[in-house]
mmCIF file with all atom_site columns, C-alpha atoms and ligand atoms in Angstrom:
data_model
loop_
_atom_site.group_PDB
_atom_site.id
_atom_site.type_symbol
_atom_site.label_atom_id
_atom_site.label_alt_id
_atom_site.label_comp_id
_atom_site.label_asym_id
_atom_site.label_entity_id
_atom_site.label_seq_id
_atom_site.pdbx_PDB_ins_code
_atom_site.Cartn_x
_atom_site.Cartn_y
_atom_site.Cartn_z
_atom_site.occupancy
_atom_site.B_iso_or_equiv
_atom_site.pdbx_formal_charge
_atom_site.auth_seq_id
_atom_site.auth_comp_id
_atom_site.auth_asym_id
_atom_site.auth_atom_id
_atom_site.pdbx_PDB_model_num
ATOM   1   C CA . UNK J 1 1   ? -17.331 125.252 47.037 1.00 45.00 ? 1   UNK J CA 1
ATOM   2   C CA . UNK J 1 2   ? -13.678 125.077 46.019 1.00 51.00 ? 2   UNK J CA 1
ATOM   3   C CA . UNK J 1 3   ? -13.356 122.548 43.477 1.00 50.00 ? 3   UNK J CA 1
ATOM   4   C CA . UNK J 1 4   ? -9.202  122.311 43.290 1.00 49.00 ? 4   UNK J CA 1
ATOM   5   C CA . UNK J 1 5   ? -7.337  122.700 45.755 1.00 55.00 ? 5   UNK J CA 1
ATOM   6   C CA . UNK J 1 6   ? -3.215  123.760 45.633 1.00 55.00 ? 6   UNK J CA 1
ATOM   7   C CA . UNK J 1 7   ? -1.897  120.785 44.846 1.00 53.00 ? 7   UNK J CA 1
ATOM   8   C CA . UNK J 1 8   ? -4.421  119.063 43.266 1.00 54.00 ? 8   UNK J CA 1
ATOM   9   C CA . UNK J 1 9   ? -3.152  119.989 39.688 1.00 55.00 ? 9   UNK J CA 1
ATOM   10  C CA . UNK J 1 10  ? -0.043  117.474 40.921 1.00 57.00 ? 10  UNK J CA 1
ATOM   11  C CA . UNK J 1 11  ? -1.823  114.557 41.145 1.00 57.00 ? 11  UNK J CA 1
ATOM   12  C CA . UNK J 1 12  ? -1.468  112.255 37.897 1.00 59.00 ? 12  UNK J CA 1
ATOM   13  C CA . UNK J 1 13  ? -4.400  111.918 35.758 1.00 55.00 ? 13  UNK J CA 1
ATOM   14  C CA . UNK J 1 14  ? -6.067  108.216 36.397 1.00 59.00 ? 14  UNK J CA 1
ATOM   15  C CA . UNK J 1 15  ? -4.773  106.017 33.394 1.00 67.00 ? 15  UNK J CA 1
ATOM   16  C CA . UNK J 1 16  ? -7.368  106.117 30.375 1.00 62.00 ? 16  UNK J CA 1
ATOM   17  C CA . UNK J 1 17  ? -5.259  102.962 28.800 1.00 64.00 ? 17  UNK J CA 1
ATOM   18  C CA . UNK J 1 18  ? -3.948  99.885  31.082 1.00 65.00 ? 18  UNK J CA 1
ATOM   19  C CA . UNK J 1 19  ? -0.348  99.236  30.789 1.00 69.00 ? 19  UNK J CA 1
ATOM   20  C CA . UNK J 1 20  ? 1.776   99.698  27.799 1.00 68.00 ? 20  UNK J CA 1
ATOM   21  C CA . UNK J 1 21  ? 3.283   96.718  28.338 1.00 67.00 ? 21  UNK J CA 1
ATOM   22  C CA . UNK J 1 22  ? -0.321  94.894  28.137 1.00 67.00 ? 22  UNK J CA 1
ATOM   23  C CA . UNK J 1 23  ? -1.268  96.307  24.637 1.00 69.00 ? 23  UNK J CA 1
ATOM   24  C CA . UNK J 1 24  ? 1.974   94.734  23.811 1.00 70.00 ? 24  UNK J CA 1
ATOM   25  C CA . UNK J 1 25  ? 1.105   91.379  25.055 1.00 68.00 ? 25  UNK J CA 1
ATOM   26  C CA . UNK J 1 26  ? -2.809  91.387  23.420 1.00 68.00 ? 26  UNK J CA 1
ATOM   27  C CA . UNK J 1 27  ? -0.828  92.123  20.324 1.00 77.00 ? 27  UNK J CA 1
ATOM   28  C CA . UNK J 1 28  ? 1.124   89.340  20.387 1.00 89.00 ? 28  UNK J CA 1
ATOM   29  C CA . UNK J 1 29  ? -0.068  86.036  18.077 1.00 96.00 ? 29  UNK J CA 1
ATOM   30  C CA . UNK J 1 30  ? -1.004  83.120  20.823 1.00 98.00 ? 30  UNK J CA 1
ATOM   31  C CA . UNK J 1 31  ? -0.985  79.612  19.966 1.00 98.00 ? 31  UNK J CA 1
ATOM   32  C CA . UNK J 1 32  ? -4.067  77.109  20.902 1.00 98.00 ? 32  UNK J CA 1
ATOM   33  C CA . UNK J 1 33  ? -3.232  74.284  21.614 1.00 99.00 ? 33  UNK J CA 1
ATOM   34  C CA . UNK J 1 34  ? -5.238  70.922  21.903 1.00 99.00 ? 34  UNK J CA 1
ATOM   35  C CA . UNK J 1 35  ? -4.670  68.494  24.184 1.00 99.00 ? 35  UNK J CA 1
ATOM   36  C CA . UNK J 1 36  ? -4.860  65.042  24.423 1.00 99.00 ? 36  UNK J CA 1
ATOM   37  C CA . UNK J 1 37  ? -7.431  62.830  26.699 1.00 98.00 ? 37  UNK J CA 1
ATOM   38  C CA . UNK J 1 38  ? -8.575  59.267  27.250 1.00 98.00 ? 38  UNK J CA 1
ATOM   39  C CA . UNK J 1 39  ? -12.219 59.653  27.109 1.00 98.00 ? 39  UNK J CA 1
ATOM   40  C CA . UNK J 1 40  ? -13.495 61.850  23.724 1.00 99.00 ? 40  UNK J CA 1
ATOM   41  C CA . UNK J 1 41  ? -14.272 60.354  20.461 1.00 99.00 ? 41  UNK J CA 1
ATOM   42  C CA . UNK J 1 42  ? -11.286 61.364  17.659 1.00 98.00 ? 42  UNK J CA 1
ATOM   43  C CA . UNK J 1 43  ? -14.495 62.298  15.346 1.00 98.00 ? 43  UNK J CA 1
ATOM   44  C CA . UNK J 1 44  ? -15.916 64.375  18.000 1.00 99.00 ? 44  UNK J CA 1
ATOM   45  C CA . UNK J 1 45  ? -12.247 65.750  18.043 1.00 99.00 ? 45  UNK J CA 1
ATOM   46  C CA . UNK J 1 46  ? -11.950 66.494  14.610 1.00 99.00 ? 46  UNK J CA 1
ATOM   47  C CA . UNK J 1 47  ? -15.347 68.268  14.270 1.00 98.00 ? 47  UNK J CA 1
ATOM   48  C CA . UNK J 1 48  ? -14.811 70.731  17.318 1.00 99.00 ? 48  UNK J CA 1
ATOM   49  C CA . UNK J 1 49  ? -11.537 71.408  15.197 1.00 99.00 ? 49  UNK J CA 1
ATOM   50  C CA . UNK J 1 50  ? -13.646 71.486  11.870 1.00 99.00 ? 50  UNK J CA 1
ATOM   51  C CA . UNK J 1 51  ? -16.228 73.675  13.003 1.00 98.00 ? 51  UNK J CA 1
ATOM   52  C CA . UNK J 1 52  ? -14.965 76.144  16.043 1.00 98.00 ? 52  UNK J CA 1
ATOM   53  C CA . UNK J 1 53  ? -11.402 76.801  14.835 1.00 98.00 ? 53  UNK J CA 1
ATOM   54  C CA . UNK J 1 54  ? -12.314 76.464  10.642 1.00 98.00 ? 54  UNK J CA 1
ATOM   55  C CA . UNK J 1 55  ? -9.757  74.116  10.225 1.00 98.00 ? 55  UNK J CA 1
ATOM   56  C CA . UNK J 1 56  ? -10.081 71.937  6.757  1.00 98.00 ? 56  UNK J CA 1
ATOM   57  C CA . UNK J 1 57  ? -11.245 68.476  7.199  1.00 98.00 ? 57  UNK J CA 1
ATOM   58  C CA . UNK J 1 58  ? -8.176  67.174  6.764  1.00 98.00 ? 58  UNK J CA 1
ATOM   59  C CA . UNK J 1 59  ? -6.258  69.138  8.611  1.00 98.00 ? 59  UNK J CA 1
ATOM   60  C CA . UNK J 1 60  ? -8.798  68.866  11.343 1.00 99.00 ? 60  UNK J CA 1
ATOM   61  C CA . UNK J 1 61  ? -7.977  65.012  11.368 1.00 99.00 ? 61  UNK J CA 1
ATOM   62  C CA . UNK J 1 62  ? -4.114  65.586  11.271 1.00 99.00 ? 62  UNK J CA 1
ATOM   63  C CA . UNK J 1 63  ? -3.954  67.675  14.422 1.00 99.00 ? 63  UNK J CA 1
ATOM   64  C CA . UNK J 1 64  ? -6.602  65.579  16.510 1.00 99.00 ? 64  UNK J CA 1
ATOM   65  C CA . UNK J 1 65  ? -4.066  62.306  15.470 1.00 99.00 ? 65  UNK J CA 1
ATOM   66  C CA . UNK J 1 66  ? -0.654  64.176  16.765 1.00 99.00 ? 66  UNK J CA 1
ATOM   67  C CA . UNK J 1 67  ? -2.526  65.014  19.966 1.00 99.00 ? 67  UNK J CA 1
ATOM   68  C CA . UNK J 1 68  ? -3.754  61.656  20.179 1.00 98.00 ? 68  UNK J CA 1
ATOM   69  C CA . UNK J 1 69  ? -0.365  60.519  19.500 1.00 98.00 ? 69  UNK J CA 1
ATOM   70  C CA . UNK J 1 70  ? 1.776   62.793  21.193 1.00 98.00 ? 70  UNK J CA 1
ATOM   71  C CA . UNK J 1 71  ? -0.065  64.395  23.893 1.00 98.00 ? 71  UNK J CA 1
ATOM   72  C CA . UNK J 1 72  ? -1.148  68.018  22.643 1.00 98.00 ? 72  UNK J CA 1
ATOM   73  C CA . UNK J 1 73  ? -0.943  69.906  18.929 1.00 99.00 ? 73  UNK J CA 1
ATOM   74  C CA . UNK J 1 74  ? -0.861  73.255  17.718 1.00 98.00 ? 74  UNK J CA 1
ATOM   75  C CA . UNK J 1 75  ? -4.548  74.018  16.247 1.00 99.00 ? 75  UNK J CA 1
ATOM   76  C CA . UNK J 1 76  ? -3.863  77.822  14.952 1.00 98.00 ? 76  UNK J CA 1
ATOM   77  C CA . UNK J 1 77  ? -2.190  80.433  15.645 1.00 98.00 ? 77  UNK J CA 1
ATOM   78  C CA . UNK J 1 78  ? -4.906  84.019  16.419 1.00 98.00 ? 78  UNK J CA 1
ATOM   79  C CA . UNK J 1 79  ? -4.988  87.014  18.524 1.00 97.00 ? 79  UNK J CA 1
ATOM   80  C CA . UNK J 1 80  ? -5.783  86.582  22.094 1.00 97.00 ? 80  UNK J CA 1
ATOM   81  C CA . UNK J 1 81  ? -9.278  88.006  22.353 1.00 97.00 ? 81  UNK J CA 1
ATOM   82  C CA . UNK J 1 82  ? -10.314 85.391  18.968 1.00 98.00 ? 82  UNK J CA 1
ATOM   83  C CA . UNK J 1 83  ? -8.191  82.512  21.086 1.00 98.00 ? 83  UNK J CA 1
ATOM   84  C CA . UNK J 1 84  ? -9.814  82.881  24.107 1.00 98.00 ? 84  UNK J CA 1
ATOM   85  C CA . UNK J 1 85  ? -13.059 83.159  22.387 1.00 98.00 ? 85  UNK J CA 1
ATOM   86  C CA . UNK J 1 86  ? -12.909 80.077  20.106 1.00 98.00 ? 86  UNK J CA 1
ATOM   87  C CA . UNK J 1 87  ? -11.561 78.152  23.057 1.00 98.00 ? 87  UNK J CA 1
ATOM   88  C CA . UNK J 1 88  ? -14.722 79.150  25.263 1.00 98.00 ? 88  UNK J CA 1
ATOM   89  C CA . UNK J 1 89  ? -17.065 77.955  22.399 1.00 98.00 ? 89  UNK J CA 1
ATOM   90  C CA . UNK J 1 90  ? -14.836 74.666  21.884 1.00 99.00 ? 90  UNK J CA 1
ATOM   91  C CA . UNK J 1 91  ? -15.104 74.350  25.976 1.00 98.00 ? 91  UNK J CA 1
ATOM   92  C CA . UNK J 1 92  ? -18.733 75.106  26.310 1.00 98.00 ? 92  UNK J CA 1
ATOM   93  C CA . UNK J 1 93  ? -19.853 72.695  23.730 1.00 98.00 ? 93  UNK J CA 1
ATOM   94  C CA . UNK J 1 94  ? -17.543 69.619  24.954 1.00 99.00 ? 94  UNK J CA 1
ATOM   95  C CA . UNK J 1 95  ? -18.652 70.222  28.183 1.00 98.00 ? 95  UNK J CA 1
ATOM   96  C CA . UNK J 1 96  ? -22.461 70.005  26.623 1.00 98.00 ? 96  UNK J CA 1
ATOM   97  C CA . UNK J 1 97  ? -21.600 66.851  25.413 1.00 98.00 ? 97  UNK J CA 1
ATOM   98  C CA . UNK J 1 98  ? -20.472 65.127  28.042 1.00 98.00 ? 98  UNK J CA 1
ATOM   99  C CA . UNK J 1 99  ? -16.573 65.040  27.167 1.00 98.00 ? 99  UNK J CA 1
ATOM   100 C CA . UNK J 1 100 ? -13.060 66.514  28.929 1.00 98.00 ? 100 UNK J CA 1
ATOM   101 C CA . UNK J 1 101 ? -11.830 67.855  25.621 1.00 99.00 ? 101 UNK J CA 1
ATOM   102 C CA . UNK J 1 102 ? -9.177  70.411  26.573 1.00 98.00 ? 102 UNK J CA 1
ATOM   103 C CA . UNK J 1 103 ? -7.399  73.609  25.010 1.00 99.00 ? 103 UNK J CA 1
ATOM   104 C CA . UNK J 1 104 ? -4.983  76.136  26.274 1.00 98.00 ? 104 UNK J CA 1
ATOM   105 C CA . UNK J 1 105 ? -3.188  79.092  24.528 1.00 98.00 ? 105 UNK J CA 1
ATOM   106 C CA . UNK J 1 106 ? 0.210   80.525  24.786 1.00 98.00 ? 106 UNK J CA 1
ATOM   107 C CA . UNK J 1 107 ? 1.938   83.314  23.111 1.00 97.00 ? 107 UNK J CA 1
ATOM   108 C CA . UNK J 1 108 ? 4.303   82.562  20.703 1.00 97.00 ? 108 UNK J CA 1
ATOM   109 C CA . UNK J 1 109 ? 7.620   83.987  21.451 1.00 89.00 ? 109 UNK J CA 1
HETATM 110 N N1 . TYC D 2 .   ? -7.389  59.958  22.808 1.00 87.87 ? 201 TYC D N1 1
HETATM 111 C C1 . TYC D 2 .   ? -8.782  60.050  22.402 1.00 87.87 ? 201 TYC D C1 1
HETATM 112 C C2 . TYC D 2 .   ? -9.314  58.646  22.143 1.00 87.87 ? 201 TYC D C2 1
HETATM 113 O O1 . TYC D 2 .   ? -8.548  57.722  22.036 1.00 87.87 ? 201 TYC D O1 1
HETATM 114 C C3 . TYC D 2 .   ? -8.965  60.913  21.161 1.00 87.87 ? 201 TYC D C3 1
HETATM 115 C C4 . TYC D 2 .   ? -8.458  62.284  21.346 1.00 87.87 ? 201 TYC D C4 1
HETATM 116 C C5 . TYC D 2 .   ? -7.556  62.819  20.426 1.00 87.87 ? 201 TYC D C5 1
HETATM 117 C C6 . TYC D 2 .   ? -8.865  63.054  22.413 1.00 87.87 ? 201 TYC D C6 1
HETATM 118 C C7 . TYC D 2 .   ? -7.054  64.094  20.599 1.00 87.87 ? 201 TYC D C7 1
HETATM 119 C C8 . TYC D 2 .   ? -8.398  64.341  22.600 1.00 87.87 ? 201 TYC D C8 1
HETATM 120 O O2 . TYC D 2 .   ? -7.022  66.109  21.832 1.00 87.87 ? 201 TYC D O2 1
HETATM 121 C C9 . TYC D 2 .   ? -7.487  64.851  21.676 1.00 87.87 ? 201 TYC D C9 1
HETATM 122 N N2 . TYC D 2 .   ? -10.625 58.526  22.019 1.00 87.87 ? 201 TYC D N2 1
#
């Protein structure tokens, strides 16, 4: 059986890595940020913060307060596998609980 045929050898190789351009972007730091609702208690706020994204207490308190006042706060600022990752734990266990609590990431420019 003829395994390669003329021509074959012409044919690009399938990519082994996604686009360069990609890496680039998972490189990049991306900023979680919380955002502000009518409905979840601020100390069920500030413990999410606390516990998922290892924020100090205090600090924890400061950032639910300026989304509460303001409408949304930066939490931290990770790679974009770790802030997709604490976001899904932050998401899965509000939603648990009964409460809308809400985060998004974007990459810092
Ligand atoms: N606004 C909420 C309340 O009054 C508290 C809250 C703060 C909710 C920050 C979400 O990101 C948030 N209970």
């Amino acid at each position: 059986m003829e395994l390669l045929r003329a021509g074959d050898e012409k044919i690009a190789p399938p990519q082994l890595r996604p686009d360069p351009d990609e890496d680039a972007d998972r490189d990049r730091p991306w900023r979680v940020v919380l955002h502000n609702d009518d409905y979840t208690p601020m100390e069920y706020v500030t413990k999410v913060l606390h516990d998922v994204f290892k924020l100090g207490w205090a600090k924890s308190v400061m950032v639910m307060a300026r989304a509460h006042a303001s409408g949304r706060a930066q939490v931290a600022v990770l790679p974009k596998q770790e802030a997709s990752e604490r976001i899904a734990t932050a998401h899965a266990r509000a939603r648990g609980d009964g409460w809308p609590l809400h985060f998004t990431k974007e990459p810092v420019d």
